XYZ file of C-alpha atoms in Angstrom:
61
model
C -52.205 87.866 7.787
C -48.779 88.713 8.372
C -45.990 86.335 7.835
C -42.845 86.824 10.005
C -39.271 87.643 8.556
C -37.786 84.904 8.959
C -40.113 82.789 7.230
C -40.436 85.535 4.574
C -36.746 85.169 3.922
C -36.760 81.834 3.735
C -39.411 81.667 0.841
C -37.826 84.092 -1.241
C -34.645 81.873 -0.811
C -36.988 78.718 -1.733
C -38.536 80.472 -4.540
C -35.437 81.446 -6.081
C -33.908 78.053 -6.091
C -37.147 76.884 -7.295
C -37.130 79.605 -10.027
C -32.988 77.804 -10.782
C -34.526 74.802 -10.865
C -37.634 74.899 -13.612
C -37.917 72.941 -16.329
C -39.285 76.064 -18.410
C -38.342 79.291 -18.972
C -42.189 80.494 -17.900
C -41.863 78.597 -14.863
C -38.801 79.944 -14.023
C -39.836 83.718 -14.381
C -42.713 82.558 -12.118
C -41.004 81.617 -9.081
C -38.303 84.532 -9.769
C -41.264 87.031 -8.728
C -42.832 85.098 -6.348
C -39.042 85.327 -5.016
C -38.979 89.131 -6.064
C -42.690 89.517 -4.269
C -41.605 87.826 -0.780
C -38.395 90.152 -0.493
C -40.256 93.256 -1.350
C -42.312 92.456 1.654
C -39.674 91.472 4.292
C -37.696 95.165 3.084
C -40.969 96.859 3.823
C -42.230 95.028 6.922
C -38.313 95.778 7.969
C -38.693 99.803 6.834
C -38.949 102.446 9.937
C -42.208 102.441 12.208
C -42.955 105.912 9.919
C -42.678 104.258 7.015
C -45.002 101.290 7.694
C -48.304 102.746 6.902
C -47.282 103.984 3.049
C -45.674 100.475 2.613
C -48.441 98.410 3.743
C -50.944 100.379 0.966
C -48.307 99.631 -1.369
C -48.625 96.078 -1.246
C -52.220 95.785 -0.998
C -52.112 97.660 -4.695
């Protein structure tokens, strides 16, 4: 499944102001890589064609 820009974008920006938000400290280091996880995947769906094959293994690691 592939999720578009966009949409990845705005989830990072969700889960960050989620991760602002929590009422813990463990709740906010949750939703700071879920944040962290969603914008590693927009910068490599957004990396060069050449590049697209090496990134996609990545995140399936």
């Amino acid at each position: 499944m592939t999720i578009s820009l966009p949409t990845l974008h705005r989830l990072a920006l969700e889960a960050q102001a989620e991760s602002d938000r929590a009422s813990t400290s463990a709740l906010g280091r949750a939703f700071a890589q879920l944040a962290a996880a969603y914008a590693m995947q927009a910068m490599r769906q957004s990396a060069s064609p050449a590049a697209q094959p090496l990134a996609q293994a990545h995140w399936k690691l």
